[in-house]
Tab-separated table of C-alpha atoms in Angstrom:
chain	number	residue	atom	x	y	z
A	1	MET	CA	-2.836	24.414	2.681
A	2	PRO	CA	0.444	24.037	5.011
A	3	SER	CA	1.196	21.006	6.828
A	4	LEU	CA	1.694	20.550	10.613
A	5	SER	CA	5.594	20.268	10.233
A	6	ASP	CA	5.594	23.461	8.222
A	7	VAL	CA	3.994	25.335	10.568
A	8	ALA	CA	6.402	23.937	13.906
A	9	ARG	CA	9.250	24.602	11.197
A	10	ASN	CA	8.482	28.099	10.322
A	11	HIS	CA	6.888	29.483	13.362
A	12	THR	CA	7.774	27.848	16.859
A	13	THR	CA	10.984	26.283	18.533
A	14	LEU	CA	9.351	23.025	19.037
A	15	ASP	CA	11.868	20.521	18.357
A	16	GLN	CA	11.648	16.834	16.681
A	17	ALA	CA	10.413	15.307	19.658
A	18	ASP	CA	7.771	17.717	20.633
A	19	LEU	CA	6.480	17.497	16.910
A	20	ASP	CA	6.437	13.614	17.028
A	21	ARG	CA	4.528	13.823	19.579
A	22	LEU	CA	1.961	16.363	18.195
A	23	GLN	CA	2.010	14.433	14.912
A	24	LEU	CA	1.078	11.301	16.897
A	25	LEU	CA	-2.028	13.206	18.260
A	26	VAL	CA	-3.284	14.330	15.568
A	27	SER	CA	-3.083	10.796	13.520
A	28	ASP	CA	-5.412	10.030	16.417
A	29	TRP	CA	-7.574	12.554	17.343
A	30	GLN	CA	-10.380	12.088	14.787
A	31	MET	CA	-11.824	10.318	17.535
A	32	LEU	CA	-11.869	13.122	20.018
A	33	ALA	CA	-13.423	15.313	17.505
A	34	ASP	CA	-16.249	12.700	17.165
A	35	LEU	CA	-16.624	12.042	21.090
A	36	SER	CA	-17.035	15.688	21.552
A	37	PHE	CA	-19.450	16.935	18.542
A	38	ALA	CA	-16.807	19.527	17.781
A	39	ASP	CA	-13.717	21.245	16.236
A	40	LEU	CA	-10.483	20.682	17.008
A	41	VAL	CA	-7.714	23.254	16.226
A	42	LEU	CA	-3.940	22.707	17.473
A	43	TRP	CA	-2.475	25.856	18.193
A	44	LEU	CA	1.099	26.575	18.403
A	45	PRO	CA	3.022	28.675	20.395
A	46	ASP	CA	4.654	31.531	18.378
A	47	THR	CA	8.688	31.541	18.644
A	48	GLU	CA	8.420	34.814	20.340
A	49	GLY	CA	5.668	33.997	22.121
A	50	LEU	CA	3.611	37.083	20.635
A	51	GLY	CA	0.809	34.598	19.771
A	52	PHE	CA	-0.245	30.908	18.558
A	53	TRP	CA	-0.311	29.414	15.095
A	54	ALA	CA	-2.667	26.944	14.003
A	55	GLY	CA	-1.192	23.963	12.959
A	56	ALA	CA	-4.078	21.087	12.259
A	57	GLN	CA	-7.490	21.166	12.272
A	58	MET	CA	-9.670	18.287	12.581
A	59	ARG	CA	-14.423	18.366	12.328
A	60	PRO	CA	-16.107	16.144	13.199
A	61	THR	CA	-18.192	13.440	11.957
A	62	THR	CA	-20.888	13.149	14.505
A	63	GLY	CA	-22.224	17.055	14.799
A	64	PRO	CA	-21.994	20.499	12.492
A	65	THR	CA	-18.743	22.261	11.749
A	66	ALA	CA	-18.083	25.751	13.622
A	67	TYR	CA	-15.664	25.987	11.015
A	68	LEU	CA	-16.635	26.453	7.200
A	69	ASP	CA	-13.528	27.657	6.193
A	70	ASP	CA	-9.491	25.852	6.644
A	71	ILE	CA	-7.763	28.064	9.039
A	72	VAL	CA	-4.534	26.425	9.619
A	73	GLY	CA	-1.651	28.921	8.958
A	74	SER	CA	-3.730	31.660	10.489
A	75	PHE	CA	-2.478	33.545	13.628
A	76	ILE	CA	-3.657	34.534	16.626
A	77	PRO	CA	-2.184	36.961	18.417
A	78	ARG	CA	-2.211	36.714	22.190
A	79	GLY	CA	-4.961	39.006	24.295
A	80	ARG	CA	-7.305	37.777	21.186
A	81	ARG	CA	-8.374	34.910	22.379
A	82	HIS	CA	-7.948	34.752	26.323
A	83	LEU	CA	-8.582	31.095	26.726
A	84	LEU	CA	-5.908	30.111	24.357
A	85	ASP	CA	-3.711	32.054	26.778
A	86	GLN	CA	-4.793	30.654	29.902
A	87	ALA	CA	-4.658	27.246	28.543
A	88	TYR	CA	-0.992	27.772	27.955
A	89	ASP	CA	0.160	29.780	30.656
A	90	ALA	CA	-1.625	27.583	33.463
A	91	GLY	CA	-1.907	24.292	32.015
A	92	ARG	CA	-5.009	23.092	32.396
A	93	ILE	CA	-8.393	22.827	30.432
A	94	CYS	CA	-10.481	26.559	30.241
A	95	ARG	CA	-14.216	26.511	29.402
A	96	GLU	CA	-15.933	29.328	27.888
A	97	GLY	CA	-19.079	30.777	29.694
A	98	ASP	CA	-20.548	32.775	26.887
A	99	PRO	CA	-20.582	31.263	23.901
A	100	GLU	CA	-18.848	33.025	20.857
A	101	TRP	CA	-20.629	34.286	18.012
A	102	ARG	CA	-19.166	33.470	14.204
A	103	ASP	CA	-21.504	34.217	10.734
A	104	ASP	CA	-24.510	34.186	13.124
A	105	VAL	CA	-23.579	30.600	14.431
A	106	PRO	CA	-23.059	30.334	18.705
A	107	VAL	CA	-20.089	28.489	19.086
A	108	ARG	CA	-18.729	26.871	23.033
A	109	VAL	CA	-15.034	27.384	23.076
A	110	GLU	CA	-12.664	25.274	25.371
A	111	THR	CA	-9.232	25.071	25.823
A	112	ILE	CA	-7.318	21.589	26.205
A	113	PRO	CA	-3.452	22.114	26.711
A	114	VAL	CA	-1.246	19.365	25.180
A	115	ARG	CA	1.464	18.295	27.660
A	116	ARG	CA	4.795	16.134	27.083
A	117	GLY	CA	6.847	15.798	29.760
A	118	SER	CA	6.657	18.921	32.147
A	119	ARG	CA	5.833	21.318	29.082
A	120	VAL	CA	3.421	22.474	27.620
A	121	ILE	CA	3.636	22.742	23.787
A	122	ALA	CA	0.709	23.154	22.253
A	123	VAL	CA	-3.227	23.978	23.246
A	124	ILE	CA	-6.323	22.330	21.644
A	125	ALA	CA	-9.415	24.538	20.978
A	126	ARG	CA	-12.498	22.838	20.863
A	127	ASN	CA	-15.567	24.111	19.246
A	128	THR	CA	-18.845	23.077	19.685
A	129	ASN	CA	-21.893	24.374	17.258
A	130	LEU	CA	-24.425	24.797	19.338
A	131	LEU	CA	-26.851	24.996	16.831
A	132	GLY	CA	-27.157	21.403	16.736
A	133	VAL	CA	-27.646	20.707	20.661
A	134	ARG	CA	-30.528	19.538	21.606
A	135	THR	CA	-31.548	17.497	24.927
A	136	PRO	CA	-28.484	15.127	25.110
A	137	SER	CA	-29.485	11.427	24.670
A	138	ARG	CA	-27.958	8.441	26.711
A	139	LEU	CA	-25.390	8.138	24.137
A	140	GLU	CA	-24.076	11.801	23.888
A	141	ILE	CA	-23.654	11.536	27.542
A	142	ALA	CA	-21.536	8.762	27.354
A	143	TYR	CA	-19.589	10.456	24.545
A	144	LEU	CA	-19.140	13.366	25.850
A	145	GLN	CA	-17.510	11.966	29.539
A	146	SER	CA	-15.302	9.635	27.155
A	147	ALA	CA	-14.391	12.752	25.547
A	148	THR	CA	-13.889	14.634	28.684
A	149	ASP	CA	-11.815	11.823	30.325
A	150	LEU	CA	-9.377	11.595	26.830
A	151	ALA	CA	-8.906	15.836	27.307
A	152	ARG	CA	-7.735	15.363	30.700
A	153	MET	CA	-5.549	12.736	29.837
A	154	ILE	CA	-4.170	14.817	27.025
A	155	THR	CA	-3.504	17.171	29.531
A	156	ASP	CA	-1.926	14.908	31.995
A	157	GLY	CA	0.449	14.049	29.186
A	158	ILE	CA	-0.956	10.210	29.129
A	159	PHE	CA	-2.921	10.450	25.819
A	160	PRO	CA	-2.182	9.711	23.120
A	161	TYR	CA	-0.471	6.569	24.332
A	162	GLY	CA	3.078	5.441	22.084
A	163	GLY	CA	3.489	2.554	20.330
A	164	GLU	CA	-0.203	1.837	18.666
A	165	ARG	CA	-0.146	0.641	14.901
A	166	LEU	CA	-3.103	2.236	13.651
A	167	LEU	CA	-4.501	0.182	10.955
A	168	SER	CA	-7.117	0.861	7.656
A	169	THR	CA	-9.645	-1.240	9.800
A	170	THR	CA	-8.956	0.729	12.777
A	171	PRO	CA	-12.701	1.397	14.291
A	172	ARG	CA	-13.964	4.973	14.472
A	173	VAL	CA	-16.519	6.561	17.010
A	174	GLY	CA	-19.562	5.782	14.892
A	175	ASP	CA	-18.664	2.113	14.194
A	176	GLY	CA	-19.303	1.120	17.442
A	177	CYS	CA	-18.335	2.070	20.997
A	178	ILE	CA	-18.301	0.463	24.326
A	179	ARG	CA	-17.435	1.920	27.800
A	180	VAL	CA	-16.680	-0.284	30.399
A	181	ASP	CA	-15.712	0.485	33.913
A	182	ARG	CA	-12.666	-0.686	35.991
A	183	HIS	CA	-13.514	-3.938	36.535
A	184	GLY	CA	-14.367	-4.481	32.917
A	185	MET	CA	-17.829	-4.434	33.524
A	186	VAL	CA	-19.754	-2.805	30.500
A	187	THR	CA	-21.338	0.896	31.575
A	188	PHE	CA	-22.491	1.748	27.526
A	189	ALA	CA	-23.010	0.194	24.685
A	190	SER	CA	-23.782	2.056	21.356
A	191	PRO	CA	-26.335	0.682	19.258
A	192	ASN	CA	-23.770	-0.188	16.469
A	193	ALA	CA	-21.929	-1.942	18.627
A	194	LEU	CA	-24.406	-3.659	20.481
A	195	SER	CA	-25.287	-4.882	16.621
A	196	ALA	CA	-22.392	-6.048	15.962
A	197	TYR	CA	-22.120	-8.374	18.873
A	198	ARG	CA	-25.722	-9.663	18.105
A	199	ARG	CA	-24.532	-10.926	14.475
A	200	MET	CA	-21.751	-12.834	16.528
A	201	GLY	CA	-24.964	-14.640	18.334
A	202	LEU	CA	-25.387	-12.333	21.633
A	203	VAL	CA	-29.387	-12.398	22.639
A	204	THR	CA	-28.926	-10.403	25.569
A	205	ASP	CA	-28.064	-6.843	26.251
A	206	LEU	CA	-24.199	-5.746	26.923
A	207	VAL	CA	-24.721	-3.306	29.742
A	208	GLY	CA	-24.102	-4.656	32.769
A	209	SER	CA	-22.592	-7.843	31.668
A	210	ARG	CA	-18.818	-8.705	31.934
A	211	LEU	CA	-17.468	-7.394	28.108
A	212	LYS	CA	-14.754	-10.633	28.588
A	213	ASP	CA	-16.853	-13.249	29.939
A	214	VAL	CA	-19.559	-12.256	27.281
A	215	THR	CA	-16.857	-12.514	24.332
A	216	GLY	CA	-15.541	-15.882	25.478
A	217	GLU	CA	-18.648	-17.825	25.326
A	218	LEU	CA	-19.250	-16.135	21.729
A	219	LEU	CA	-16.100	-17.637	20.632
A	220	HIS	CA	-17.138	-21.006	22.018
A	221	SER	CA	-14.354	-20.694	24.476
A	222	GLY	CA	-15.786	-19.661	27.944
A	223	ASN	CA	-13.950	-17.983	30.412
A	224	LYS	CA	-10.792	-19.240	29.008
A	225	VAL	CA	-9.927	-16.263	26.844
A	226	ASP	CA	-5.846	-15.425	26.245
A	227	ASP	CA	-4.249	-12.823	28.084
A	228	VAL	CA	-3.871	-10.576	25.039
A	229	LEU	CA	-7.605	-10.153	24.498
A	230	ALA	CA	-8.484	-10.195	27.955
A	231	SER	CA	-6.434	-6.901	28.106
A	232	VAL	CA	-8.113	-5.453	25.144
A	233	LEU	CA	-11.954	-6.987	26.563
A	234	THR	CA	-10.740	-5.052	30.301
A	235	GLY	CA	-9.030	-2.524	28.658
A	236	ARG	CA	-6.065	-2.581	30.567
A	237	ALA	CA	-3.442	-2.448	27.259
A	238	ALA	CA	-3.835	0.241	24.246
A	239	LYS	CA	-3.936	-2.331	21.795
A	240	GLU	CA	-6.183	-3.598	18.459
A	241	ILE	CA	-7.030	-7.109	17.822
A	242	GLU	CA	-9.218	-9.228	15.832
A	243	ILE	CA	-12.540	-11.547	16.605
A	244	GLU	CA	-14.058	-14.006	15.223
A	245	ASN	CA	-16.694	-16.971	15.090
A	246	PRO	CA	-18.697	-18.806	12.149
A	247	GLU	CA	-21.042	-15.909	12.252
A	248	ALA	CA	-18.853	-13.051	11.967
A	249	THR	CA	-15.987	-10.773	12.853
A	250	LEU	CA	-15.041	-7.911	14.821
A	251	PHE	CA	-11.991	-5.754	15.293
A	252	LEU	CA	-11.442	-4.038	18.456
A	253	ARG	CA	-9.130	-1.050	19.888
A	254	ALA	CA	-8.783	-0.606	23.659
A	255	ILE	CA	-8.135	2.800	25.002
A	256	PRO	CA	-7.531	2.669	28.702
A	257	LEU	CA	-8.865	5.706	30.523
A	258	ARG	CA	-6.729	6.702	33.562
A	259	ALA	CA	-7.637	9.637	36.250
A	260	ASP	CA	-5.264	10.511	39.227
A	261	GLY	CA	-2.880	7.896	37.841
A	262	GLN	CA	-5.518	5.043	38.383
A	263	HIS	CA	-7.375	3.157	35.736
A	264	VAL	CA	-10.786	3.930	36.075
A	265	GLY	CA	-11.932	2.511	32.759
A	266	ALA	CA	-12.027	2.283	29.192
A	267	LEU	CA	-12.974	3.219	26.113
A	268	ILE	CA	-13.450	0.013	23.258
A	269	LEU	CA	-13.792	0.677	19.748
A	270	LEU	CA	-15.290	-1.820	17.431
A	271	ARG	CA	-15.736	-2.353	13.674
A	272	ASP	CA	-17.720	-5.520	11.489
A	273	VAL	CA	-15.224	-6.554	8.968
A	274	THR	CA	-17.196	-9.640	8.948
A	275	GLU	CA	-18.262	-8.616	4.547
A	276	LEU	CA	-14.010	-7.287	4.330
A	277	ARG	CA	-12.718	-10.630	5.368
A	278	SER	CA	-15.210	-12.789	3.069
A	279	ARG	CA	-13.857	-10.370	-0.053
A	280	GLU	CA	-10.434	-10.957	1.403
A	281	ARG	CA	-11.095	-14.647	1.398
A	282	GLU	CA	-12.797	-14.530	-1.962
A	283	LEU	CA	-9.491	-12.733	-3.285
A	284	VAL	CA	-6.804	-15.069	-1.889
A	285	THR	CA	-8.825	-18.162	-3.281
A	286	LYS	CA	-9.372	-16.255	-6.869
A	287	GLU	CA	-5.167	-15.542	-6.518
A	288	ALA	CA	-4.379	-18.716	-5.943
A	289	THR	CA	-6.435	-20.401	-8.754
A	290	ILE	CA	-4.890	-17.768	-10.813
A	291	ARG	CA	-1.693	-18.862	-9.985
A	292	GLU	CA	-2.756	-22.651	-10.504
A	293	ILE	CA	-3.746	-21.616	-13.921
A	294	HIS	CA	-0.300	-20.057	-15.083
A	295	HIS	CA	1.274	-23.223	-13.492
A	296	ARG	CA	-0.916	-25.533	-15.251
A	297	VAL	CA	-0.528	-23.424	-18.833
A	298	LYS	CA	3.397	-23.305	-18.012
A	299	ASN	CA	3.033	-27.102	-17.566
A	300	ASN	CA	1.280	-27.569	-20.809
A	301	LEU	CA	3.477	-25.513	-22.998
A	302	GLN	CA	6.445	-27.761	-21.632
A	303	THR	CA	4.794	-30.815	-22.464
A	304	VAL	CA	4.232	-29.472	-26.204
A	305	ALA	CA	7.751	-28.369	-26.477
A	306	ALA	CA	9.005	-31.884	-25.242
A	307	LEU	CA	6.626	-33.509	-27.965
A	308	LEU	CA	8.423	-31.205	-30.463
A	309	ARG	CA	11.479	-32.222	-29.342
A	310	MET	CA	10.354	-36.010	-29.793
A	311	GLN	CA	8.991	-34.961	-33.014
A	312	GLY	CA	12.341	-33.444	-34.500
A	313	ARG	CA	14.454	-36.324	-33.607
A	314	ARG	CA	12.136	-38.040	-35.487
A	315	ILE	CA	12.711	-36.473	-38.525
A	316	THR	CA	15.914	-36.434	-40.716
A	317	VAL	CA	14.984	-33.319	-42.796
A	318	PRO	CA	17.340	-30.569	-41.599
A	319	GLU	CA	14.855	-27.776	-42.599
A	320	GLY	CA	12.077	-29.899	-40.397
A	321	GLN	CA	14.230	-30.050	-37.532
A	322	ALA	CA	15.440	-26.427	-37.539
A	323	ALA	CA	11.715	-25.624	-37.721
A	324	LEU	CA	10.881	-27.721	-34.787
A	325	ALA	CA	13.393	-26.430	-32.559
A	326	GLU	CA	12.336	-23.055	-33.520
A	327	ALA	CA	9.188	-23.589	-32.578
A	328	VAL	CA	10.170	-25.163	-28.956
A	329	ARG	CA	12.297	-21.980	-28.367
A	330	ARG	CA	8.788	-19.851	-28.912
A	331	VAL	CA	6.621	-22.158	-26.888
A	332	GLY	CA	9.769	-21.815	-24.252
A	333	SER	CA	9.562	-18.008	-23.776
A	334	ILE	CA	5.840	-18.262	-23.031
A	335	ALA	CA	6.162	-20.793	-20.600
A	336	ILE	CA	8.876	-18.618	-19.109
A	337	VAL	CA	6.279	-15.390	-18.301
A	338	HIS	CA	3.511	-18.305	-17.209
A	339	GLU	CA	5.983	-19.798	-14.605
A	340	THR	CA	6.768	-16.429	-13.169
A	341	LEU	CA	3.288	-15.821	-13.088
A	342	SER	CA	2.695	-18.709	-11.523
A	343	GLU	CA	5.114	-17.474	-8.415
A	344	SER	CA	3.908	-13.921	-7.927
A	345	PHE	CA	0.199	-12.679	-6.516
A	346	ASP	CA	-1.045	-10.529	-9.311
A	347	GLU	CA	-0.974	-10.370	-13.196
A	348	HIS	CA	2.571	-8.024	-13.251
A	349	VAL	CA	5.963	-9.722	-14.182
A	350	ASP	CA	9.611	-9.075	-12.897
A	351	PHE	CA	10.739	-8.625	-16.192
A	352	ASP	CA	14.531	-8.644	-15.467
A	353	ASP	CA	14.307	-12.213	-13.772
A	354	VAL	CA	12.616	-13.344	-17.343
A	355	ALA	CA	14.898	-11.685	-19.738
A	356	ASP	CA	17.699	-13.416	-17.955
A	357	ARG	CA	15.839	-16.490	-18.085
A	358	VAL	CA	14.971	-16.096	-21.874
A	359	ALA	CA	18.695	-15.122	-22.406
A	360	LEU	CA	19.781	-18.377	-20.956
A	361	MET	CA	17.744	-20.473	-22.823
A	362	VAL	CA	18.727	-19.015	-26.054
A	363	ALA	CA	22.821	-19.172	-25.339
A	364	GLU	CA	22.460	-22.803	-23.975
A	365	ILE	CA	20.615	-24.009	-27.221
A	366	SER	CA	22.536	-22.114	-30.003
A	367	THR	CA	24.614	-24.614	-32.238
A	368	VAL	CA	27.535	-26.100	-31.483
A	369	ALA	CA	29.300	-24.040	-34.196
A	370	THR	CA	28.216	-20.983	-32.023
A	371	ALA	CA	29.783	-20.288	-28.759
A	372	VAL	CA	27.191	-17.314	-27.370
A	373	GLU	CA	27.336	-15.084	-24.376
A	374	THR	CA	24.667	-12.821	-23.107
A	375	ARG	CA	24.704	-10.355	-21.199
A	376	ARG	CA	22.150	-7.671	-19.689
A	377	SER	CA	22.049	-3.996	-18.542
A	378	GLY	CA	19.447	-1.817	-17.222
A	379	HIS	CA	16.017	-2.509	-15.704
A	380	PHE	CA	12.861	-3.706	-17.325
A	381	GLY	CA	10.981	-2.924	-14.018
A	382	VAL	CA	7.266	-4.779	-13.648
A	383	LEU	CA	5.354	-5.040	-16.990
A	384	ASP	CA	1.586	-6.320	-17.273
A	385	SER	CA	1.253	-9.846	-18.551
A	386	GLU	CA	-0.376	-8.777	-21.510
A	387	VAL	CA	2.982	-6.752	-22.173
A	388	ALA	CA	5.343	-9.121	-20.853
A	389	THR	CA	4.772	-12.800	-23.388
A	390	PRO	CA	4.413	-10.929	-26.105
A	391	LEU	CA	7.995	-9.271	-25.331
A	392	ALA	CA	9.822	-12.374	-24.429
A	393	MET	CA	9.035	-14.034	-27.653
A	394	VAL	CA	10.357	-10.713	-29.215
A	395	LEU	CA	13.907	-11.082	-27.498
A	396	THR	CA	13.957	-15.043	-27.954
A	397	GLU	CA	13.652	-14.524	-31.828
A	398	LEU	CA	15.762	-11.458	-31.776
A	399	MET	CA	18.396	-13.182	-29.943
A	400	GLN	CA	18.223	-16.316	-31.492
A	401	ASN	CA	18.300	-14.548	-34.929
A	402	SER	CA	21.983	-13.106	-33.794
A	403	VAL	CA	23.203	-16.641	-32.849
A	404	GLU	CA	21.753	-18.058	-36.539
A	405	HIS	CA	22.896	-15.323	-38.742
A	406	ALA	CA	25.517	-12.884	-36.663
A	407	PHE	CA	28.052	-15.163	-35.365
A	408	GLY	CA	29.792	-18.421	-37.561
A	409	ALA	CA	27.120	-18.755	-39.877
A	410	ARG	CA	27.251	-21.665	-42.046
A	411	ASP	CA	27.776	-22.190	-45.638
A	412	GLY	CA	28.022	-25.706	-47.077
A	413	GLY	CA	28.951	-27.674	-44.417
A	414	GLU	CA	31.668	-25.268	-42.872
A	415	VAL	CA	32.203	-22.632	-40.880
A	416	LYS	CA	32.553	-19.266	-42.103
A	417	GLY	CA	35.234	-17.529	-40.087
A	418	GLU	CA	38.096	-19.089	-37.940
A	419	VAL	CA	39.056	-18.786	-34.713
A	420	ASN	CA	42.368	-18.701	-33.561
A	421	GLY	CA	43.271	-19.754	-38.009
A	422	ASP	CA	41.321	-22.957	-37.191
A	423	ALA	CA	38.348	-22.943	-39.756
A	424	ASN	CA	36.797	-25.599	-38.114
A	425	SER	CA	37.362	-24.160	-34.269
A	426	VAL	CA	33.807	-23.111	-32.682
A	427	ALA	CA	32.714	-19.317	-33.180
A	428	SER	CA	31.944	-16.961	-30.299
A	429	GLY	CA	30.048	-14.041	-29.977
A	430	LEU	CA	28.534	-11.508	-27.086
A	431	ILE	CA	24.937	-10.508	-27.483
A	432	GLU	CA	24.411	-7.202	-25.252
A	433	LEU	CA	20.580	-6.423	-23.911
A	434	SER	CA	20.095	-3.174	-22.314
A	435	ALA	CA	16.563	-1.658	-21.265
A	436	GLU	CA	15.835	1.659	-20.120
A	437	ARG	CA	12.810	2.899	-18.266
A	438	SER	CA	11.091	6.009	-18.682
A	439	VAL	CA	8.106	7.725	-17.783
A	440	GLY	CA	5.083	5.536	-19.677
A	441	ARG	CA	8.314	3.829	-22.304
A	442	LEU	CA	10.532	1.041	-22.364
A	443	HIS	CA	13.294	1.453	-24.220
A	444	VAL	CA	14.875	-1.730	-25.279
A	445	THR	CA	18.401	-2.552	-27.438
A	446	VAL	CA	19.351	-6.134	-28.797
A	447	VAL	CA	23.414	-5.336	-29.637
A	448	ASP	CA	25.617	-8.218	-30.906
A	449	ASP	CA	29.133	-8.219	-32.165
A	450	GLY	CA	28.498	-10.224	-35.175
A	451	GLN	CA	28.923	-10.089	-38.979
A	452	GLY	CA	26.298	-7.240	-39.216
A	453	LEU	CA	23.105	-6.958	-41.472
A	454	PRO	CA	23.486	-8.194	-45.091
A	455	ALA	CA	23.723	-5.395	-47.903
A	456	ASN	CA	20.080	-3.578	-48.747
A	457	PHE	CA	18.798	-5.336	-45.611
A	458	ASP	CA	14.942	-4.767	-45.241
A	459	SER	CA	12.890	-5.963	-42.239
A	460	GLU	CA	9.805	-5.552	-44.060
A	461	LEU	CA	10.502	-7.293	-47.035
A	462	SER	CA	12.674	-10.019	-45.665
A	463	GLY	CA	10.946	-13.691	-45.547
A	464	ASN	CA	12.662	-14.797	-42.491
A	465	LEU	CA	9.536	-16.261	-40.185
A	466	GLY	CA	11.478	-14.824	-36.739
A	467	LEU	CA	11.198	-11.201	-37.873
A	468	SER	CA	8.018	-11.275	-39.318
A	469	ILE	CA	6.708	-12.617	-35.641
A	470	VAL	CA	8.825	-9.895	-34.250
A	471	ARG	CA	7.057	-6.815	-36.271
A	472	THR	CA	4.069	-8.117	-35.694
A	473	LEU	CA	4.544	-8.122	-32.275
A	474	VAL	CA	6.215	-5.112	-31.766
A	475	ILE	CA	3.976	-2.937	-33.940
A	476	GLY	CA	0.422	-4.663	-34.159
A	477	GLU	CA	0.401	-5.912	-30.282
A	478	LEU	CA	2.778	-3.793	-27.968
A	479	ASP	CA	2.085	-0.358	-30.387
A	480	GLY	CA	5.699	0.359	-30.662
A	481	THR	CA	8.351	0.999	-33.077
A	482	LEU	CA	11.275	-1.314	-34.443
A	483	GLU	CA	14.265	-0.317	-35.869
A	484	PHE	CA	17.049	-2.674	-37.385
A	485	GLY	CA	20.650	-1.012	-37.932
A	486	PRO	CA	24.574	-0.904	-37.191
A	487	ARG	CA	25.940	-0.669	-33.723
A	488	HIS	CA	25.617	2.858	-33.315
A	489	ASP	CA	29.249	2.701	-31.080
A	490	GLY	CA	30.760	2.446	-35.048
A	491	LYS	CA	31.810	-1.343	-33.746
A	492	PRO	CA	31.429	-4.487	-36.345
A	493	GLY	CA	27.856	-6.110	-35.902
A	494	THR	CA	24.121	-5.166	-35.748
A	495	GLN	CA	21.845	-2.999	-33.213
A	496	VAL	CA	18.237	-3.724	-33.028
A	497	THR	CA	16.223	-0.834	-31.008
A	498	LEU	CA	12.434	-0.801	-29.609
A	499	ASP	CA	10.197	1.461	-28.396
A	500	ILE	CA	7.249	0.291	-26.568
A	501	PRO	CA	4.780	2.075	-24.224
A	502	VAL	CA	3.852	0.377	-20.591
A	503	LYS	CA	2.257	1.281	-17.613
A	504	ASP	CA	3.818	3.019	-14.810
């Protein structure tokens, strides 16, 4: 089914300002359909003036539909629906005397010209299924009167009001509806509206009272209502606002009604959002608790790392010191992830920052015989915490393995290799970390410019603890693949490739 923009662009001469006006109308015309108990169809004038194209359609939630099928994109030539022709040509609301019959259903038709400035740019056809019509109640009379007022405002080019920002919590007609006169006195309140105010503590009826005064008393502010709230409750401003007291929270929207340039009252729609706001507060509390847990886990891991460093300084055996130093790095990589989670509002991690901090940590604690530079290219993106934690450990192990074995490896206490001809100089190296994100996959490479892998190297047969951890995490926990080999560009060094599934 084509969109309003498609129909306007392909079949009319309406400009962008006209289309913006119609988009604004269509975004808010569910209210008119519900108040009218009728289907609405927006008809756009043909480029050559031969008829009208259906640009948008809306069914009511308060009554039976007059259109079982979608008609957007259909064309009606001039002369077939004379009410459309009359409304567009004369610029006034036109009503049908006798109903039309569609599939054995009587339908009353009314056409409403849509004006922008001095021009009629479209026509709304209001189609009421008369099978559902009965003796109107007080609610239906109030709804229909409000619909008539809005239709006149559309014809005058007043409604919809520009500048309103409709939210997901914006109330609909069925949520609660109040009608006030030009003095702010309530002339009608739907049962749902009355129930919402009763929940706030109202013990009397709303009809016949001044809405601003009643609301002020329920908010325990008496008649001292601020100007913004007063403008909404008296219907002077087209605004949305939220009010609450200890018993309930209501979301209000005011639609000022005007006739002949004069303010004649307002339609105030309201919705009880007490449970919604309560759930939001629970979620905020839950998120704060989760963040605090991550913060405490990070602090505990840092404490563990500090204890391991203290123990390492007390051990005189070099192998024991090296083992504890490796444990400190592994704990530190996990702590980085939890620190990042403690700063976010969900269980997702911007892993680019984590990767940079892990690389910096590895470079800073590399041996004194090796000066290592790390670089990152590409983007990891946002990862779930269950992926981020093991991946951080994998990168720590791989980069640390490059530091220990690829650059200036020690042999009998002397540095292998020379820098500037001095065998005792500090060796240097470069570790490049790259990431490429595709649909459902993350491709990671860790490349160094060191001395390369030993002959007949097999990562599965290697007794290195770090490589065992990497294999376990990548294959077993992340369900990915792992490949060791020489650099693909032919230069000296080693390249490790990871490919893991990730959520988009």
